[in-house]
Structures are given as C-alpha cells and as structure tokens.
Amino acid sequence: MPKTEIDLPTRLYALAVVAGGVSSGAAVLASGSLAGTDVAAVGVLGTLCFLSTAFSPSYQGYFPSRVVFQTSSAFLFALLLLVPPAAACLVLWAYAGTDWIVHRRRFIMGGFNLGQLSLALGAATLVLRALPGEPVMWTPTRPLDLALGLLAVGVFSLVNQALTFGVLSLAGRRAVFRRNPITRSGLLTETLCITSGVAMAALWSLWPPLVVLALLPLWILPTLLALLGRREQDLEAHRDELRSLQQLGLELGGQLDEAHLHASIVRVATETFHAAGACLVLVPPEDGAPPAIAAHAGVCAHGSLVASHLLQRACEASDVTLEEPATPATRTALALPAGAGLLFVPLRMSDGRRGCLVVIRDVHRRRFDEADARRARTLAPFLETALANARLVAALRDMQAQLVHTERMSALGLLVSGVAHELNNPLTSVQGYAELWAAREDDPRRRAALELIAREAERAGTIVRHLLTFARPGSGRTDAVDVAAVVRRVVALREHDLQLKEVELELQLEEPLPAVSAETTALQQVLLNLLANAEHAVAQRPRPRRIRIGARAAGTRVVLSVADNGPGVPENIRDRIFLPFFTTKPVGQGTGLGLAISRRLVESYGGTLRLDPAVEGACFVVDLPQAATEPKRPPAAAGPAAFAPAPALGPHCLLVVDDEPAICGLVRDALEPRGWRVEQARDGLEALEKVRANHDYDVLLVDVRMPRMNGPEFYEKLQEERPELARRVIFSSGHLEADLAGLSVGPTHWLAKPYDLRTLVERVSAVAALDRRPR
Ligand code: ADP
C-alpha cells in the first residue's frame, strides 16, 4: 500500500487516541483481576483470532481477505463476552500487535488501532462496572448481567467505530457522519461481526466445537454480497466500455475523408484492443478495381499479400472470429511472429462493399477472448456506418468535380465552336484564292508560295475541324460498331508508316468480339489519335519499338487498349493530359487536342478513356458499352463522295447566298472561268427576291447562318414557292455538323467550309446535272 502523508490534525488526533488507549488499557489491567478466566476460551478463540488476522491477505477488496479479517473480529467479540476485561485486554493487545506486525502498518496507524480498541474496551468495562463482583459479560443465567454484557459489547463497538470515523473524516476532510457506501458497508460488517461474536459466545458455553456454526453466516453472506458486487462491477465495466465505444464511434463518424478515416480506424482498433497493430481491407463493388488497404503499426507484410489473404476471409466470414493463435498461413501472409493472435472483424457496408478489419495481438498481450470479440461486434456497426458515409461524401465530391469539369468543358466548347465557325469563312477565301491564283501563276516561285498558303490554310482548317469535334463530340447517333474491324482499318492506314519507323505492331483481338454502341468514324478517330501518340512516344527510344493494340470483352463492356513501350507519361502531367490544348510536343507537332477530343467522343457514347498507370510505357484504355444489336456492314460510300465528277454540261447559272462578300467573290472567280454565270445575294431575303423575279438557277449555294433571313428559313420559303429549285440547294456552313443536326428537314446536298476548289466544282456540277423536272 503506498504510504500517504498524514497531516498534522490527523496525526494529533491519532496520538491522542494512542495515549487515551494506553491509559485506558492500563486502567483496565490495574483494576481487574484474571481470576475466573476461561483459559480454554482465551487459548482457542485468542489463537484463532491471531491466526485469522495474520492470514487475511494484505490486498483489500478481494472477498476472502475481508471475510477472514471479519472472522478475527468476531472471535474478539466472543472473547470480550466470555472472559474478564483484563484478560480480554491482554488478548486484544496481542491481537492489535499481530495485526501491526503482519500487515506492516506504520507506527502511527498500528498505534491508533491499538489505542482505539483499548479505549473501546475501557468504555465497555465502565458499563460492566455496574455489575457486582468481577465483571464477565456473558452470564446467561442472570438476565440483567446478560443485558449489561450485550450493552457493553454495543458500547465497545460504538466507540471503536466512532474513533475510526473520526480519523477517516479528518484524513479525508469530510463530515464525520457522512453517509456513503463505505460507512454503510462498514456498519453492515460490524453488525455481522457482533452477531457472529455473540452467537459464538453462546455456542461456546453450550459446547465449544459448535463455535464453527456461528461462522457460517459470516462466510455465506459476504460471499453472496461479494458475488453481487462482482456482477455490479461487470455491469459497470460494460457500461464504461459502451461509453468508450460510443466515444470512438463519434470520433470515427466525424471523419469524412476516406484516407484519414481508414488510418483512424486502424489506429483506434489498435488502441482499443491494446494490440500490436491492425489492418483494414475494403473490396470495391466493381470487379477489377483494386482494394483499399490501410495498416497500422506491427503489420509489415506486403499490401497485396495481406489483401489476397484477407479478401478471401472477408468473403467467407459472417461474424467476428478469433484466430488464437494465428495459423501458419495467416502468420506468413501478415509476417507475424509465432504465438501471435488475430481478431477478425468482417465488415458489410450499406453500399455493397465488403471488407475486414484484422486486429493483431503480439506475443506479450493476453490472448483475445470472447470479451474482445463482443467489443469488436459492438464496434463493427460504427465502422460500417462511418465507412459508408465517407464513401458517400467521396462520391459526392467526385460528382461535384465532374460537374465542374463538364461545365467548364461545355463553356469551352461553346467558345471554341463560335471561334471555329468565324475562322472557317476567312479560311475558305484564303484557301480558295490561293488555289485559284496558284493555278493561274506562271512564275514557279510565286506559284509555290501560293500553294504553300493554300496548304497552310487547309491545315488550319483541319485544326478548326478538330476544335469543332471537341465542341460537339459525335452526332449523338450510335450504331453497333465492330471494334475489330475498326482496329484493322486503322492499322491498315498506319501500317506502312509504322514499318518505315521500325515499330513492331502487335494485335491482340479477342474473337468473336461483341459490337459496341458508338460511331465508326468517331471510334476510328479515337484509335488514330491514340496510335499517333503511341508512335510519337516510341519514336523517342531506340529499338525495339513496340505498340500493342488489344480488344477484349469484359462483362457488358468492351475494352480496347493501346500500349506502347515509350517513355510513358510522367507522373506530374498525368492529371493534365486529357485537358484541351495540353501538349508536350514541339510547336507544329501537337495541338493538345487528341486526348481531349478522344475522351469527349468516348464519353458521349457512355464509355471511358483513361491512362492505365500500372504498366511500363503508356497504356490508354477505352471502355465502351456493348451494343444491343449486331454490327451493320459499313455503307459503300457516304456523304459528299457520292457526287459524280463534274459532267461537261452547257453554261449554268448559280446563286451564291452568303453574307461574306469574299466567299461570293471566290465562288464567282472559281466558276466563271468554267463557263458558269454566278449571281450573288447577301442573305435569304435578297435571294428570295431574286428567285421571285423569276430567275432560274441550276444551283443555289446557300450559307446557313446569315442575318435577316438565314439559310433554313430561305429553304422553307423556297420549298413552298419553288419546290423544283429547293432540290438544287447546297447548304454550306463552317459548322456543318451542328447546323445539320439543328435542321428538321433540309437539302440533301451540303458543303463544309473551308472547302477546296475541286470539291466546290465537283459538288455544284453534280447538282447542276440533276433532272430538272419537279418530283
Ligand atoms: P498532342 O498529341 O497533340 O500533344 P494529346 O491530347 O493527344 O495531344 O496528348 C497530350 C499529351 O499527352 C502529349 O503531349 C503527351 O505529353 C502525352 N501523351 C499522350 N500519349 C502518350 C504516350 N503514348 N506516351 C507518352 N505520353 C503521351
């Protein structure tokens, strides 16, 4: 027992009790005689009294020690009743001395104990003095003596208790008779001792061995009380445990960031179970996605090993299990020492994810038991809720980021579409006039310069077309597309070039492959972009240069991959490569639109395009939904290519309707030398006036976007008034895809700006050659 400092008032009080006790004891001895002492009683009960004092263990609270200690007090009370006070005083001093020595009490405490007992005995003796002759408390034959004897025992106990309360109150600075559990149990114990002592005295006078019977209540009752007390302690421990678990639940519930939450869970589990470490493995609901693993202290195994071992357990187990000690397989998987143990907590989240928390015990901790399993069962729902909430928040954050990205992209798309449209008109004039003058130029240097202008304008036109594709990915129409056929077509286009650059191309196409829901041209463009990037990447390294194109079915999707053994995409730019205009290629070689356009296209068909980070070099993976139907055979020819080359017809008349004078001029300059008569109108209204003035045109080349009356409005009027002329309209637009998509009905002929002169002549000649009769 730790030695506490006794303050001065308590010390003075104790010393006063010691002094009073010594004088009281001396007075009792001096005034009484030992004549008539029952020597057998002193011998037997006194010895039992010393022995039970000596054997009561020194640690308190453990019920046998208390009961043994109480037994010694009961013997003492029995002796007080059976022998004269002087003899009782000697036994009492010997008893107090034994207690002092055996329990190694400090001087002041042992002295106080002796003093209080002596004082109590003095007080009891005073009561007995009322009796004639040598006082003995127990005289069953004389009722008055008996009554006085019992009164004396009561007084003894009262004085003894009062002095104890006094010193406890002084030491604890409490009111003397404050009712609390300690005083209540103290009084109960004292009453038990007195009752037992009186019973012992009575039984001794009948037949000494019967004393044993009086011990029974003394043992049975405290035993019952102790059992009840233990149960109460268990309940309190349980309540504390629940409170601490609630605390943990609140702490974990407040964590909304997934990575932090995982780290907190393993930390909290390690601390709660006083374990060596813990490991958390979560299986995502989608097939193929990697599991999330978090580990805390002591778990030093490789993540993948831990995961594969624990994942299997996560799928199998439905309740908390103990592995005590851990099996060799688990020990190997988690790199645990021999003798370590394991608490396995399966987790089932409301979002369908499964997982498990493994708490690891090292060899020094006691083995995990049912109490630990119970705690784990209580903790598990808190963990499951916290994990599900964090997932929800993460999903919300992702969605928010996606929304912001989509918003930004569509704003950019709008901007790009406007700019591209504006650029196409001047580009048409630049390209057209450059071609026109190059054809007429005799000076070779000037002709070369003009041809260069035409080529550059054409290149600019290609970039603008890309921009428009980015702004408006796909047409929204989907077909069942045969991926393998698209791959073969694209490969056929690039094969020769790849051979020249000494690039080995490997195809891994699963056959038969289900069709995907997309557009052939769009998929072709995506594949060409990815292949162009891969070619550029492998060109930067010495041989062997390899590109592998793979396609396989995965559930209801088809996965297409383009991998190369180039330098790969550096970590620091991985999150930017899909942004429009991001490029690391030199000026003139890259526009930074390839991946951005490809992703937009793939996403417009409900697919994904991502960079697979787990391989050497770079691997881009396209994932597209399977089509519900089988792929159609590609049409033999499509769109403008269906026009026949310009037939040699007589002189024709063309009305060009465009608000750009440069375009009108270009068409006129290009066609008039070929025998055409070209008239101009600045918008639909002016064109309508010309038509109403009864002009007959072979072809009407009409811009879509114009002030006052646009192309489609003009076309509608024409259909009403001159349906035979409406068939001869060619729509021309800088943003043809978008404009055509916006039309409910429209002409079947169209020309995308910028166009080259050959295409212009071919297209107008083909329309001029149409049958003139109305349908
Ligand atoms: P561009 O090809 O015009 O640069 P992209 O959008 O196609 O535009 O590509 C953007 C960037 O992504 C490239 O500049 C390059 O840094 C990187 N990238 C794309 N594909 C690969 C690849 N296969 N290997 C390495 N880096 C690549």
Tab-separated table of C-alpha atoms and ligand atoms in Angstrom, residues 529-530 532-538 540 562 564 566-570 573 576-585 589-598 611 617-620, ligand 1:
chain	number	residue	atom	x	y	z
A	529	ASN	CA	-5.271	9.682	-82.058
A	530	LEU	CA	-4.066	7.044	-79.602
A	532	ALA	CA	-0.412	8.679	-83.303
A	533	ASN	CA	0.542	9.385	-79.678
A	534	ALA	CA	1.994	5.905	-79.251
A	535	GLU	CA	4.013	6.307	-82.482
A	536	HIS	CA	5.370	9.603	-81.272
A	537	ALA	CA	6.248	8.100	-77.879
A	538	VAL	CA	8.137	5.055	-79.238
A	540	GLN	CA	11.835	8.742	-78.793
A	562	VAL	CA	-3.303	0.917	-76.963
A	564	ASP	CA	3.498	1.315	-76.149
A	566	GLY	CA	7.857	4.510	-74.975
A	567	PRO	CA	8.949	6.664	-72.033
A	568	GLY	CA	5.433	6.695	-70.554
A	569	VAL	CA	3.512	9.683	-69.233
A	570	PRO	CA	5.423	11.432	-66.435
A	573	ILE	CA	1.423	15.611	-66.018
A	576	ARG	CA	-3.444	17.240	-67.311
A	577	ILE	CA	-3.014	15.173	-70.472
A	578	PHE	CA	-6.775	15.000	-71.078
A	579	LEU	CA	-7.168	18.782	-70.874
A	580	PRO	CA	-7.650	20.523	-74.216
A	581	PHE	CA	-4.540	22.213	-75.594
A	582	PHE	CA	-2.212	20.424	-73.197
A	583	THR	CA	0.775	19.141	-75.128
A	584	THR	CA	4.425	18.395	-74.507
A	585	LYS	CA	5.154	18.049	-78.204
A	589	GLN	CA	3.676	18.619	-83.958
A	590	GLY	CA	0.980	18.656	-81.316
A	591	THR	CA	-2.190	20.602	-80.734
A	592	GLY	CA	-3.031	19.079	-77.356
A	593	LEU	CA	-6.463	18.153	-78.653
A	594	GLY	CA	-6.046	14.442	-79.431
A	595	LEU	CA	-6.775	13.017	-75.984
A	596	ALA	CA	-9.311	15.706	-75.078
A	597	ILE	CA	-11.331	15.014	-78.235
A	598	SER	CA	-10.992	11.257	-77.855
A	611	LEU	CA	-4.447	6.047	-68.728
A	617	GLY	CA	5.492	2.784	-71.109
A	618	ALA	CA	1.970	4.095	-71.588
A	619	CYS	CA	-1.297	2.240	-71.952
A	620	PHE	CA	-4.523	4.035	-72.806
B	1	ADP	P1	-0.902	16.034	-78.595
B	1	ADP	O1	-0.678	14.648	-79.098
B	1	ADP	O2	-1.283	16.969	-79.665
B	1	ADP	O3	0.181	16.563	-77.721
B	1	ADP	P2	-2.810	14.768	-76.941
B	1	ADP	O4	-4.006	15.293	-76.222
B	1	ADP	O5	-3.034	13.626	-77.846
B	1	ADP	O6	-2.193	15.984	-77.669
B	1	ADP	O7	-1.719	14.346	-75.880
B	1	ADP	C1	-1.429	15.199	-74.804
B	1	ADP	C2	-0.113	14.815	-74.167
B	1	ADP	O8	-0.218	13.548	-73.523
B	1	ADP	C3	1.034	14.623	-75.133
B	1	ADP	O9	1.620	15.863	-75.467
B	1	ADP	C4	1.997	13.757	-74.340
B	1	ADP	O10	2.725	14.526	-73.416
B	1	ADP	C5	1.040	12.884	-73.548
B	1	ADP	N1	0.887	11.571	-74.164
B	1	ADP	C6	-0.160	11.150	-74.882
B	1	ADP	N2	0.037	9.872	-75.283
B	1	ADP	C7	1.238	9.484	-74.808
B	1	ADP	C8	2.015	8.266	-74.891
B	1	ADP	N3	1.571	7.200	-75.544
B	1	ADP	N4	3.208	8.234	-74.243
B	1	ADP	C9	3.654	9.315	-73.575
B	1	ADP	N5	2.974	10.475	-73.460
B	1	ADP	C10	1.792	10.573	-74.084
